[in-house]
Structures are given as C-alpha cells and as structure tokens.
Coordinates of C-alpha atoms and ligand atoms in Angstrom, one line a residue:
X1 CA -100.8 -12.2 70.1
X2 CA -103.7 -14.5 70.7
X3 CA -106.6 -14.4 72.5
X4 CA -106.4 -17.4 74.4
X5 CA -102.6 -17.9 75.9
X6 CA -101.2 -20.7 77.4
X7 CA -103.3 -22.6 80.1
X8 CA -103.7 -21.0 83.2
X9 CA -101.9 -23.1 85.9
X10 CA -104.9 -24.3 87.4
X11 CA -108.4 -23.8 85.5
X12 CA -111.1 -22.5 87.7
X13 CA -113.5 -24.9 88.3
X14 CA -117.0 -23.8 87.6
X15 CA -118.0 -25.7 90.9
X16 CA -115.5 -24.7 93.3
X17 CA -116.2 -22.9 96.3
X18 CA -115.0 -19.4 95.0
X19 CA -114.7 -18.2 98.7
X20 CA -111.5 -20.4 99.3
X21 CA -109.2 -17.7 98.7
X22 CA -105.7 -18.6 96.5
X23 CA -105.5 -22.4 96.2
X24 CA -105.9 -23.2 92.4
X25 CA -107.1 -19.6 91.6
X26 CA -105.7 -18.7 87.7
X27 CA -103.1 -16.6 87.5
X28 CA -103.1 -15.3 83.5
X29 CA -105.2 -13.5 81.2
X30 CA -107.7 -15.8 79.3
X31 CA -110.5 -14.7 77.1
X32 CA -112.4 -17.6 76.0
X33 CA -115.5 -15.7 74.6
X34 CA -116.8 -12.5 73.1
X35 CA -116.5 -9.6 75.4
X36 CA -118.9 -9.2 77.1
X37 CA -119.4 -12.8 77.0
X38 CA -123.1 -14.3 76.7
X39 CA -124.2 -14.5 80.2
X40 CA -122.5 -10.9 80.9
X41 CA -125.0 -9.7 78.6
X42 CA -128.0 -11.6 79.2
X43 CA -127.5 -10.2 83.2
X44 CA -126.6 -6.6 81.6
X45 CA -130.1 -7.3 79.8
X46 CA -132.3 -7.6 83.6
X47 CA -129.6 -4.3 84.7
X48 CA -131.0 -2.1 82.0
X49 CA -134.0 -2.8 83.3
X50 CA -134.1 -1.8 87.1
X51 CA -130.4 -0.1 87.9
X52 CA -130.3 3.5 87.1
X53 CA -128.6 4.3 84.4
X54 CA -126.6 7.1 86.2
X55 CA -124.4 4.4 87.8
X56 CA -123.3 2.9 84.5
X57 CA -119.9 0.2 84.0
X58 CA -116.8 1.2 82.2
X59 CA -116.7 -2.7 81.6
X60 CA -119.8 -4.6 81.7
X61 CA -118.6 -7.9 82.5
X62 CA -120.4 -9.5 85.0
X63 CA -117.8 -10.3 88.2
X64 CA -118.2 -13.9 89.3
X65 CA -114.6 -13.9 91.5
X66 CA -111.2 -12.2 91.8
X67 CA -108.2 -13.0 94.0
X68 CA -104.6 -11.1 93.7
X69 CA -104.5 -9.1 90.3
X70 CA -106.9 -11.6 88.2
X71 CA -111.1 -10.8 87.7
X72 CA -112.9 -14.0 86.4
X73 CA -116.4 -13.1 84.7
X74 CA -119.5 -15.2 84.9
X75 CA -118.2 -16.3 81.3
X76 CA -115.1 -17.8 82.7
X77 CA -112.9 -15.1 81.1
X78 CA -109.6 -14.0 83.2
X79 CA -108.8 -10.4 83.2
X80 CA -105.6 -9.1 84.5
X81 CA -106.9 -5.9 86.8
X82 CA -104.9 -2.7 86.5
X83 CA -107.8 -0.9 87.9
X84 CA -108.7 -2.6 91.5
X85 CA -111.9 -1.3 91.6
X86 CA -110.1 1.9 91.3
X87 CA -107.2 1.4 93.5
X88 CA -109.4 0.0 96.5
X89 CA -108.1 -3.8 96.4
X90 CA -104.4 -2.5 96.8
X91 CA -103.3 -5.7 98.4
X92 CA -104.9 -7.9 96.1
X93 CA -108.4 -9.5 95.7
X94 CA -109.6 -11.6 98.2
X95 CA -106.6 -11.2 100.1
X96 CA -106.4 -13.9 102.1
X97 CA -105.6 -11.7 105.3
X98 CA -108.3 -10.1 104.5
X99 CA -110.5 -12.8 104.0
X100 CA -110.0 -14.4 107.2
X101 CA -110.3 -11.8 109.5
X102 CA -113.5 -10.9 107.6
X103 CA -115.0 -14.0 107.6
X104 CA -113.9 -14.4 111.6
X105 CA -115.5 -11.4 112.3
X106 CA -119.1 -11.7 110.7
X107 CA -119.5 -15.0 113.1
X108 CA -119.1 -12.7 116.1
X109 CA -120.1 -9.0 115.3
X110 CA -121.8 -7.3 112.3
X111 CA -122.6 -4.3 113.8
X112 CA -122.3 -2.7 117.0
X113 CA -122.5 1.1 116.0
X114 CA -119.5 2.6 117.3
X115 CA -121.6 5.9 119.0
X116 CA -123.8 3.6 121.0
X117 CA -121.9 0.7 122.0
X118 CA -118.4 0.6 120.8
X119 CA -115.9 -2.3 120.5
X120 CA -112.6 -2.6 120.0
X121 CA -112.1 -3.1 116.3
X122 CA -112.6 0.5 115.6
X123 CA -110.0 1.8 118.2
X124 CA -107.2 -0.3 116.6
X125 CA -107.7 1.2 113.1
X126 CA -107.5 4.9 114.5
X127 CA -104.1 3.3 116.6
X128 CA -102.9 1.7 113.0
X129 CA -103.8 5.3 111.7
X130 CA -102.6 7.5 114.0
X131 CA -98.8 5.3 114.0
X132 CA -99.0 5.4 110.0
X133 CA -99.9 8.6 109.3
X134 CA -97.4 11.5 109.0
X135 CA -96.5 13.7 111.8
X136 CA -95.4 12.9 115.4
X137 CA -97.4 14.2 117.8
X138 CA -101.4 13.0 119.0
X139 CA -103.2 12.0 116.4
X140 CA -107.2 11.1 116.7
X141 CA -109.6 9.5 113.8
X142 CA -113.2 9.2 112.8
X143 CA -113.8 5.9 111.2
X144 CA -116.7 6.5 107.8
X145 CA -118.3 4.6 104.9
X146 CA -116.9 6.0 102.0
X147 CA -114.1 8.6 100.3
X148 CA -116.6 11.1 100.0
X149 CA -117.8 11.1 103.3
X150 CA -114.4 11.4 104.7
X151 CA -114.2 14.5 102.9
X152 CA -117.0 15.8 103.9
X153 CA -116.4 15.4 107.8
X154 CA -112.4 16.6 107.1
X155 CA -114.6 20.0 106.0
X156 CA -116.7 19.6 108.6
X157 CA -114.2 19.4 111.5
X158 CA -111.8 22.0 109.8
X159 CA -114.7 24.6 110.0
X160 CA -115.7 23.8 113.5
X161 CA -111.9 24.0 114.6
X162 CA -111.3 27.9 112.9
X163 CA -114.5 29.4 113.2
X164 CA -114.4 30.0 109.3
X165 CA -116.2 28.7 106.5
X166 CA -114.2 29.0 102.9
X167 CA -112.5 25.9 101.6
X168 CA -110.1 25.8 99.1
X169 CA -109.6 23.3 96.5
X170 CA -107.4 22.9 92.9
X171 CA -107.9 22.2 89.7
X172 CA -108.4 19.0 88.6
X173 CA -109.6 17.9 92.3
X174 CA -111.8 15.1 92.7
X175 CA -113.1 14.6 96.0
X176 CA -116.9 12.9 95.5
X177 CA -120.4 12.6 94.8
X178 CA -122.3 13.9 97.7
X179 CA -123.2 17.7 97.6
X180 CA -120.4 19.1 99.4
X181 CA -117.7 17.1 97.7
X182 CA -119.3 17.8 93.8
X183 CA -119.1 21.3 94.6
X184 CA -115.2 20.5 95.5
X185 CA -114.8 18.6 91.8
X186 CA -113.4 20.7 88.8
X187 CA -114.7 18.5 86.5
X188 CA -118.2 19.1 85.3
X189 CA -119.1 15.9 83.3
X190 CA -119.8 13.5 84.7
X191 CA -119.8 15.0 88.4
X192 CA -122.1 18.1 88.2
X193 CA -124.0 19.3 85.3
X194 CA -127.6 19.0 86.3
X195 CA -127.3 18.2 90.2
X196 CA -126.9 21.9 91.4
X197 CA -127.4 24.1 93.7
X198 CA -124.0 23.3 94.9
X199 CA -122.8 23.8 98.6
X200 CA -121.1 27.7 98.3
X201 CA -118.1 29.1 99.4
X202 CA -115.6 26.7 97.5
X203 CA -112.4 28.3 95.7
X204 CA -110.7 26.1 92.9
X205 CA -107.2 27.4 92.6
X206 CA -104.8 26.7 89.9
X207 CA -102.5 22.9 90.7
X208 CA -99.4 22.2 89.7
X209 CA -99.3 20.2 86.7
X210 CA -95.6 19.9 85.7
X211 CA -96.5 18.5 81.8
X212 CA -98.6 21.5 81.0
X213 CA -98.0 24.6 82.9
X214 CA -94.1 24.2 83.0
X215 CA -94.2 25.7 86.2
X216 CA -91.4 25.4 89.0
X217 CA -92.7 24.2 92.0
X218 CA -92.2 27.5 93.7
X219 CA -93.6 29.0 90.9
X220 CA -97.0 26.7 90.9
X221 CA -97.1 27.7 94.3
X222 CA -97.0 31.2 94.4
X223 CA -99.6 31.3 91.3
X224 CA -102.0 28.8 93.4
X225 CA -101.6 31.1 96.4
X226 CA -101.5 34.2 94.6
X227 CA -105.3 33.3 93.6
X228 CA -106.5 32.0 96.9
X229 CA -105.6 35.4 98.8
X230 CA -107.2 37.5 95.4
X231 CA -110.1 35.1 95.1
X232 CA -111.4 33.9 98.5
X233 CA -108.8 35.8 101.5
X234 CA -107.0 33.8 103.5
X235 CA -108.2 35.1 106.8
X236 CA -111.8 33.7 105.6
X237 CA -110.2 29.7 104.5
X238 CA -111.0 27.0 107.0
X239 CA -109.1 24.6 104.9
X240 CA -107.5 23.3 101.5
X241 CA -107.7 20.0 100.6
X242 CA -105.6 18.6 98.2
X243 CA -104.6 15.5 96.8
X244 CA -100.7 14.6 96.9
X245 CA -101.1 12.8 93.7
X246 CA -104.3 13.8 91.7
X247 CA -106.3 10.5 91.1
X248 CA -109.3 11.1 88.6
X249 CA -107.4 14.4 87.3
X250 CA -104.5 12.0 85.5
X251 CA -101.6 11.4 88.3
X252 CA -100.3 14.3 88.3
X253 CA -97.1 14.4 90.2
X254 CA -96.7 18.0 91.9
X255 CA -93.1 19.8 90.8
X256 CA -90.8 19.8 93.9
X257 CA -91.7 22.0 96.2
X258 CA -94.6 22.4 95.2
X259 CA -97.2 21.2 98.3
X260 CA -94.8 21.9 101.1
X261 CA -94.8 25.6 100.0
X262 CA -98.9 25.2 100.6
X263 CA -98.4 23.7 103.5
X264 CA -96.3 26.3 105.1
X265 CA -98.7 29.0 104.0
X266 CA -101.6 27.3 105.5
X267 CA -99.6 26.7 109.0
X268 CA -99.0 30.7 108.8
X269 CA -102.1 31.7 108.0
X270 CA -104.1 29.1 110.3
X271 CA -105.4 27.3 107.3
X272 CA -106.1 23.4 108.3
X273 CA -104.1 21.6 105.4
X274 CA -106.3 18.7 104.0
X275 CA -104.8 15.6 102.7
X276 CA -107.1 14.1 100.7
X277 CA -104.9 10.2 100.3
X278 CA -108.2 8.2 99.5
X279 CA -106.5 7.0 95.7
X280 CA -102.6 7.7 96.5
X281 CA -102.7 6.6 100.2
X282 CA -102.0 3.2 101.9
X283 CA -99.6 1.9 100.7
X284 CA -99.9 2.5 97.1
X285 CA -96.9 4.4 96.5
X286 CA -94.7 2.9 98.4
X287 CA -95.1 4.5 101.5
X288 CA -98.2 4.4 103.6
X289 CA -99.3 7.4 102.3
X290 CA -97.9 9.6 99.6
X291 CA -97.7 12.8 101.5
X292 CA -94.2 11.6 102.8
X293 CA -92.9 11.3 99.1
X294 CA -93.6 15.4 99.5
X295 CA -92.3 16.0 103.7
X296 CA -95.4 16.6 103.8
X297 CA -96.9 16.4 107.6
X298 CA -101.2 17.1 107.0
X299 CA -103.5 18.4 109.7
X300 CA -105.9 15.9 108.7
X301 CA -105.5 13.1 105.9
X302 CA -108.3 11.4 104.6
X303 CA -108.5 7.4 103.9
X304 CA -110.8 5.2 101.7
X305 CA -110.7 3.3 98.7
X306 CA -107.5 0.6 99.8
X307 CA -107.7 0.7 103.7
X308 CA -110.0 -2.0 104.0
X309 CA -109.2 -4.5 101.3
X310 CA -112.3 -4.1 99.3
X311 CA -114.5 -3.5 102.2
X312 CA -116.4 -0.2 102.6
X313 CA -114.5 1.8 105.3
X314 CA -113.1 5.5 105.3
X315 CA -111.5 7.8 107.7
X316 CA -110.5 11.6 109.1
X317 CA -107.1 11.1 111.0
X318 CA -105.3 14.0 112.3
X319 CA -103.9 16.5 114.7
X320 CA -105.9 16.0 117.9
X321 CA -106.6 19.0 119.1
X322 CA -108.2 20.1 115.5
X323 CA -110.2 16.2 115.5
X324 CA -111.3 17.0 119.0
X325 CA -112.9 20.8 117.8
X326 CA -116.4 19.0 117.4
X327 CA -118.7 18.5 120.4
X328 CA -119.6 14.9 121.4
X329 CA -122.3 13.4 118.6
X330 CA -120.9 15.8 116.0
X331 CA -119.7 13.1 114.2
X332 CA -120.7 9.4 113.0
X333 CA -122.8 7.8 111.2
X334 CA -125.0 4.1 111.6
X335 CA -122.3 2.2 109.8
X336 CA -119.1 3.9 110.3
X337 CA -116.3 2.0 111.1
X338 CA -118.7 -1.4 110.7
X339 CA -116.6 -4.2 113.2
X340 CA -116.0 -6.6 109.3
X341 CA -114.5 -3.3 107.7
X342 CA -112.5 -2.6 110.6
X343 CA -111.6 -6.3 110.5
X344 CA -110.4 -6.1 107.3
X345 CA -108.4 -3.1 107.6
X346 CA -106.3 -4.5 110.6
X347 CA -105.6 -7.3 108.4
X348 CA -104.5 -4.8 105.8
X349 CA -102.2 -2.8 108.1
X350 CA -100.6 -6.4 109.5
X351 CA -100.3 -7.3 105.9
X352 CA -98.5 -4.4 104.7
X353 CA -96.3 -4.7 107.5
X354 CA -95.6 -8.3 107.9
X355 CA -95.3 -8.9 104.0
X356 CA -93.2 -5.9 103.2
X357 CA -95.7 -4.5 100.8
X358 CA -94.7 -1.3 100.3
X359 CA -91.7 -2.9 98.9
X360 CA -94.3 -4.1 95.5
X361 CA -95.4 -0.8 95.0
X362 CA -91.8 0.0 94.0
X363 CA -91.1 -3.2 92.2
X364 CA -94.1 -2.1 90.0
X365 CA -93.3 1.2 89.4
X366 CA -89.5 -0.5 88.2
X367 CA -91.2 -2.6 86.0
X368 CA -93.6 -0.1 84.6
X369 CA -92.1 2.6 84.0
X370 CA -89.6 1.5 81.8
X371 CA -91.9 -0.6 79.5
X372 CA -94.0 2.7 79.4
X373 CA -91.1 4.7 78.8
X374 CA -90.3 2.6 75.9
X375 CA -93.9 2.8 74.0
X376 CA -93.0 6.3 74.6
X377 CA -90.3 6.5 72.5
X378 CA -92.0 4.8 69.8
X379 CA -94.9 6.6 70.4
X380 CA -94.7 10.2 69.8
X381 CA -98.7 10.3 71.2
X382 CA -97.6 9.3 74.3
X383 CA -96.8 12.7 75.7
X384 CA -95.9 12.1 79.4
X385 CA -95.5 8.5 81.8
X386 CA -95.8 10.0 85.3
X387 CA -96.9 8.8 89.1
X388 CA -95.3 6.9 91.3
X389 CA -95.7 3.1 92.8
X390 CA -98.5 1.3 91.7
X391 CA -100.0 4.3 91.0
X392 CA -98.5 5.4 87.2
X393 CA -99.9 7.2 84.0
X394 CA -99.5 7.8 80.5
X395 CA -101.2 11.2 78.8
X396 CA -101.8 10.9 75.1
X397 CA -101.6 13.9 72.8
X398 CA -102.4 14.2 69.0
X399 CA -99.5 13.3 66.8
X400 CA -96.8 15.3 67.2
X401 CA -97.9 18.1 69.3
X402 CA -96.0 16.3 72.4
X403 CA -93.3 18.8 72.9
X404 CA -95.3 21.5 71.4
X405 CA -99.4 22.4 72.0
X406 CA -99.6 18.6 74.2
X407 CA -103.4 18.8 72.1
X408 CA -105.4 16.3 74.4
X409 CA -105.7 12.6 72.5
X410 CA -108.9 11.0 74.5
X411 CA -109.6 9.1 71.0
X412 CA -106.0 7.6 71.7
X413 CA -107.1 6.4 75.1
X414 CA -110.8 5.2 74.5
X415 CA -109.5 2.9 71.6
X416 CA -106.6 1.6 73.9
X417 CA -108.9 1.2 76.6
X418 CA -111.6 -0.9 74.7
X419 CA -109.0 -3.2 73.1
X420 CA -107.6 -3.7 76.0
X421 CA -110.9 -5.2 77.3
X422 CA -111.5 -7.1 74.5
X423 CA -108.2 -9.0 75.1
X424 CA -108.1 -9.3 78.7
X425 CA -106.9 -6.1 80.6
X426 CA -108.7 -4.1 82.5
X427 CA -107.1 -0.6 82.1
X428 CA -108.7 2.7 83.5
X429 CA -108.7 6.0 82.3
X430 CA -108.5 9.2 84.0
X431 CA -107.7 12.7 82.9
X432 CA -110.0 15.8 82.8
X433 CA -109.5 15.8 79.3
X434 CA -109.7 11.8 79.0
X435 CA -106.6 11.6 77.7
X436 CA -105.0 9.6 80.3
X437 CA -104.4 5.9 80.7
X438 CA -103.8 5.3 84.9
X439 CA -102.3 1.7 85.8
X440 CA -103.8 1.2 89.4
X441 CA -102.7 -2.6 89.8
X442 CA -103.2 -4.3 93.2
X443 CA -99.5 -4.7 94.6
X444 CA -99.9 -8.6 94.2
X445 CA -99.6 -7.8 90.4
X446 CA -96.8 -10.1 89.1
X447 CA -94.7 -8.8 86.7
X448 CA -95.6 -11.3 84.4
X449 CA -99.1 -10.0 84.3
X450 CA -97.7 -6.3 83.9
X451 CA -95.4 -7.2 81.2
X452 CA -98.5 -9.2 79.8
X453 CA -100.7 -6.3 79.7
X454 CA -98.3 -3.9 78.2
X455 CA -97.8 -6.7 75.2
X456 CA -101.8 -5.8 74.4
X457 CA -101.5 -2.2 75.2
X458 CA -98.6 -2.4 72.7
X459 CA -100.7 -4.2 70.0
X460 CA -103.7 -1.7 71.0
X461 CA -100.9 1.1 69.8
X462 CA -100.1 -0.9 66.7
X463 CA -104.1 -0.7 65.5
X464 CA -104.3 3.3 65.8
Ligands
LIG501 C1 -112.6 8.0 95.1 C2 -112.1 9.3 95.7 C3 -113.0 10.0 96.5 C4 -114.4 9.6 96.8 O1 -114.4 8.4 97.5 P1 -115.8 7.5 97.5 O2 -115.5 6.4 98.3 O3 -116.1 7.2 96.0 O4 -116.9 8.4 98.0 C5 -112.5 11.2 97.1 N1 -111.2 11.6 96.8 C6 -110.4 10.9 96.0 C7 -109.0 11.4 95.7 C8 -110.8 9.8 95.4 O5 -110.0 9.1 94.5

C-alpha cells in the first residue's frame, strides 16, 4: 500500500473558508509529506519553546481543519481519526448541527453565567439529560466544563447527600487531572507521581477484567465487594464511581453480571452508585449511554467528552432528591454550562435523534470487529478484540503467551501506533500496561475509512 492513494473526491483548497462545514471537505487518507510534515514542525519548534512540556501530543501534527472522521494538518495531509480527540467529536468533526447552532449562538449570547442570570439553553440540556439518561423517575443536572470536574461535583454531591466521606473506586479507573480525581486514577504514570499529597479517603477495589482475571461476573463482584467492606466499610462509603466500559484502562467490558451486582449492593447499603459515562456515554455504544447495555439504572451519571460536539461542556445528572442534597450556590462555576456549549449539545441530542445515530455505533462495531477478529487469528499477539459500538479494542501480548501468561506487548502497540501515523491513521492507545490499541472513531466514520485503516494497521502487523 502506498502512501498517497487515490485522489480525494474533492482536494481541499488551501484558500477555502475552512469554517463551511461538508461541502468539498476530503473524505480519504492522504499523506503527501513527511510526518510531521515541515510546517508541523517549524510550529512544534515555537511550542517547545513556551507550552509546558507536561501537556505534550501523542501526534504532533499541527490541526489546520477536520469535519466527519478526516483531520487535515497545516501540511495538507488527511488523517482518518479513530481517536476524536479521545472520543469527544462522536458525531463527527464540525458537525454541521453542531456548527450552526454554534455559530447562531455566539451572535446572541457568549456568556450569561447560569448562577447569576440564567437562560434557557442550559435548562434544555438538563431536560435532554434527564429524558436520556437511565432511570424513570425525577432527574436534575448540573451543567460543568470538563470530565474531571463532573467527577468531582458527582463526589461532591454524593457526600453532601449521606453525610459520609469514603469513595470507592476500581482498578484501572480513570477519572481526571484535578486533585480529587488523580487520587481516583490507578494509574501512576502519567497521572500522579510527583503531584501529591492526594485528596484521602479513596478505596481502589479490584474490576472485573474478563481477559485476565477469568472471573464470573458474580464472582468479580463478590471479590470487588469483598474488599470494599474489609478495606474502607460500607457504612463509611458515600459513593463508587465506576466506569461501565473502562476508557484509559483498555475497554474493558465487565463479565455479565458484573455492575448490576454493585449496584444492588450500593442501593442496600445506601451507597450513591456513580456512573462515570464521560468516554462510553452519548451515544457511543449504541445507546445513549452504556450503562443500559448493563440494566444498569445510576444515581448519578456523569457526561463530557462527546455531549457537546467538540465544545467544552460536562455534567452531573441524576436522582433528584440526591442532586437537590446541596444548598443553593453549592454548585457552579463561571463557565459552566457556557450558552455555545449548551448550543452545541442540543444540536447533538437533535442529531442523534433525528439521524438515527445510535444506529452507526453498531454499524461500526459490525464492521470492526470482524476485521479485528481476523488479524486476530493471524496474529497470535493479538490476545483479546473487546468493547462495544464505536468504542472497540485490541490487547497485545508477547508471542504466544495469549492463552497462557497474556505477558503485556506495549512494544507491539507503540510500533503500530507510530506506523500508523506515518501513513495516515490516527489510532490511540490505552491500557494500564500500554498494551492496548482503542478505536474511538466519530460515528460518521465510513466504512471505507475503517476498512482503510485496518489495511495499514495490517501492514503495521506485517513490519513487527
Ligand atoms: C476523559 C475522562 C475523564 C476526564 O475528563 P476531562 O474532561 O479530561 O477532565 C473522566 N473520566 C473518564 C472515564 C474519562 O474518559
């Protein structure tokens, strides 16, 4: 396979307006330079110089515009995006929706802050929320900036509604960068190791993790609660939070049975049950959130990343009577819930719903997973393809040890990953032990472009 493949249906114009949405925008992987290409590097050049380099870039290409599933870099190369920022543009770059509604709103309000004169923006997104979310019965939201922030007030409110002060967490959690939520990580590096004192009174408990622990549902279950009443005592946990899916810890799907038997032992022991659905949620499995692939029905979910199309938005939804624990101006923030984010997430909901998007998160995971499941049979590294949706993974172990000691390959992945970027495809990788490639495609994804991508992450497996 070559670099450069066939001409993209319409070549970008270095002129046009790059804010007018589809019309003309390429639709296929093209790399017409070195990568990075020569003006990626000369602005990489002036970055080393005044970013910090604590917030380094996985791929440091230079953005210049994106719309559906394609990145095009100040070099005029076209990268198919199995990332989306990490699963943030979920209905596509640039949506159009998304666009409009934007670009409507910044003419008429920028910012109203919600908690000193509110508008109406905000109040539809907790409507859209409370309707999507699972569970009948009243649901309230707080509308926030970011993933991590969401988590943080989830805590916040769960503590204020029991009285107690413990949270509990699993392995291979990742739930931010703040204080509160680094404390929550299990992973050390990159997340921790210098930036203590941590916030206290955090309990990491065992997952589920069906490749490696060979654990029944029931079984993961009892082990993770088994731990929680030894290690931190129920009667003292105001909450756990857990993923449905784990995002940075590899996709780990949860054996059956698995979270709904946490649930119920939270509900009797007056634990508020945390969904934390900022990767897995809206709409990128296939449902609006991936707690119903479980039955699950949260106290509280939390929402980032994908609600807003690419703008910065987050938010606590849940059971009212548990939102409604904290006094008036207990909870807010200058730009939560910003009238262009809440905009854009409207347009996101109406688009999901009037497009039938959660139908492409299933039309991804068909064509997907049995491409994947085919480089796994010629691939004995490729221990496990897992997830569900637009939201699926491969874990790589050292030759032959896949049915055996599953030895982590991260070598494997970081080779994969880099030729991958080299020929056009952006392709993320996840796992605590790095060993895990995670496809995170925006649901406009075409299958071309998926089955595109896999033909370079097949010639990446031919190089190893
Ligand atoms: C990304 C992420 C967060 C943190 O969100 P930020 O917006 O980066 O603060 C929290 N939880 C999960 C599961 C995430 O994937």
């Amino acid at each position: 396979m070559t670099d450069t493949l066939a001409p993209t249906v319409s070549a970008p114009s270095s002129t046009a307006s790059s804010a007018s949405g589809s019309a003309g925008f390429p639709t296929e992987r093209r790399v017409v330079t070195s990568i990075p290409g020569p003006r990626s590097n000369a602005i990489h050049e002036r970055r080393n110089a005044v970013v910090a380099s604590g917030a380094a870039s996985g791929f440091p290409i230079y953005i210049e515009r994106a719309h559906g599933a394609i990145v095009v870099d100040v070099d005029g190369n076209q990268f198919i995006d199995l990332g989306s920022g990490i699963g943030v543009t979920t209905i596509g770059h640039t949506d159009d929706s998304v666009v409009a509604a934007a670009r409507e709103q910044v003419g008429q309000l920028t910012h109203g802050l919600f908690t000193i004169t509110p508008y109406e923006g905000y109040v539809r997104v907790a409507e859209l929320l409370a309707e999507h979310t699972p569970g009948d019965f009243a649901k309230k939201s707080v509308l926030v900036n970011s993933g991590a922030e969401a988590v943080e007030n989830g805590v916040k409110i769960a503590r204020k509604y029991t009285g107690r002060k413990a949270v509990a967490v699993l392995d291979h959690a990742f739930h931010g960068r703040t204080n509160l939520t680094m404390a929550m990580n299990y992973k050390s590096m990159p997340y921790k190791l210098g930036f203590g004192p941590f916030a206290g009174d955090i309990h990491h408990a065992p997952n589920s993790y069906p490749y490696r622990d060979g654990l029944t549902g029931a079984q993961a279950a009892a082990r993770t609660i088994a731990f929680l009443e030894k290690t931190a005592g129920a009667s003292d946990l105001a909450c756990l939070v857990v993923e449905p899916i784990q995002g940075e810890g590899g996709f780990m799907v949860p054996a059956d049975g698995y979270l709904p038997a946490l649930q119920k032992w939270c509900t009797d022991n007056g634990i508020v049950f945390i969904a934390d659905e900022i990767q897995a949620g809206m709409a990128r499995t296939g449902r609006y959130f991936s707690s119903e692939h479980f039955g699950l029905i949260p106290d509280l979910v939390l929402s980032a990343k994908g609600i807003a199309g690419g703008l910065p938005l987050a938010a606590v939804t849940g059971r009212a009577e548990i939102m409604d624990a904290s006094h008036p101006g207990g909870l807010g923030g200058t730009f939560g819930g910003n009238p262009v984010a809440t905009a854009a997430a409207v347009a996101v909901f109406d688009s999901i719903e009037s497009r039938g998007l959660l139908a492409e998160a299933t039309r991804i995971e068909n064509t997907l997973v049995p491409e994947l499941r085919r480089l796994q049979s010629s691939h004995d590294i490729i221990g496990d393809v897992r997830g569900i949706g637009a939201m699926i993974a491969i874990e790589f172990v050292q030759p032959g040890t896949g049915t055996t000691t599953k030895e982590p390959n991260a070598a494997a992945v970081a080779a994969i990953s880099t030729y991958a970027f080299q020929h056009g495809v952006i392709l993320l990788t996840a796992g605590t032990m790095g060993n895990v490639i995670r496809f995170l495609p925006s649901l406009a994804v075409t299958d071309a472009q998926l089955l595109d991508a896999i033909s370079v992450i097949e010639d990446a497996l031919a190089t190893l």
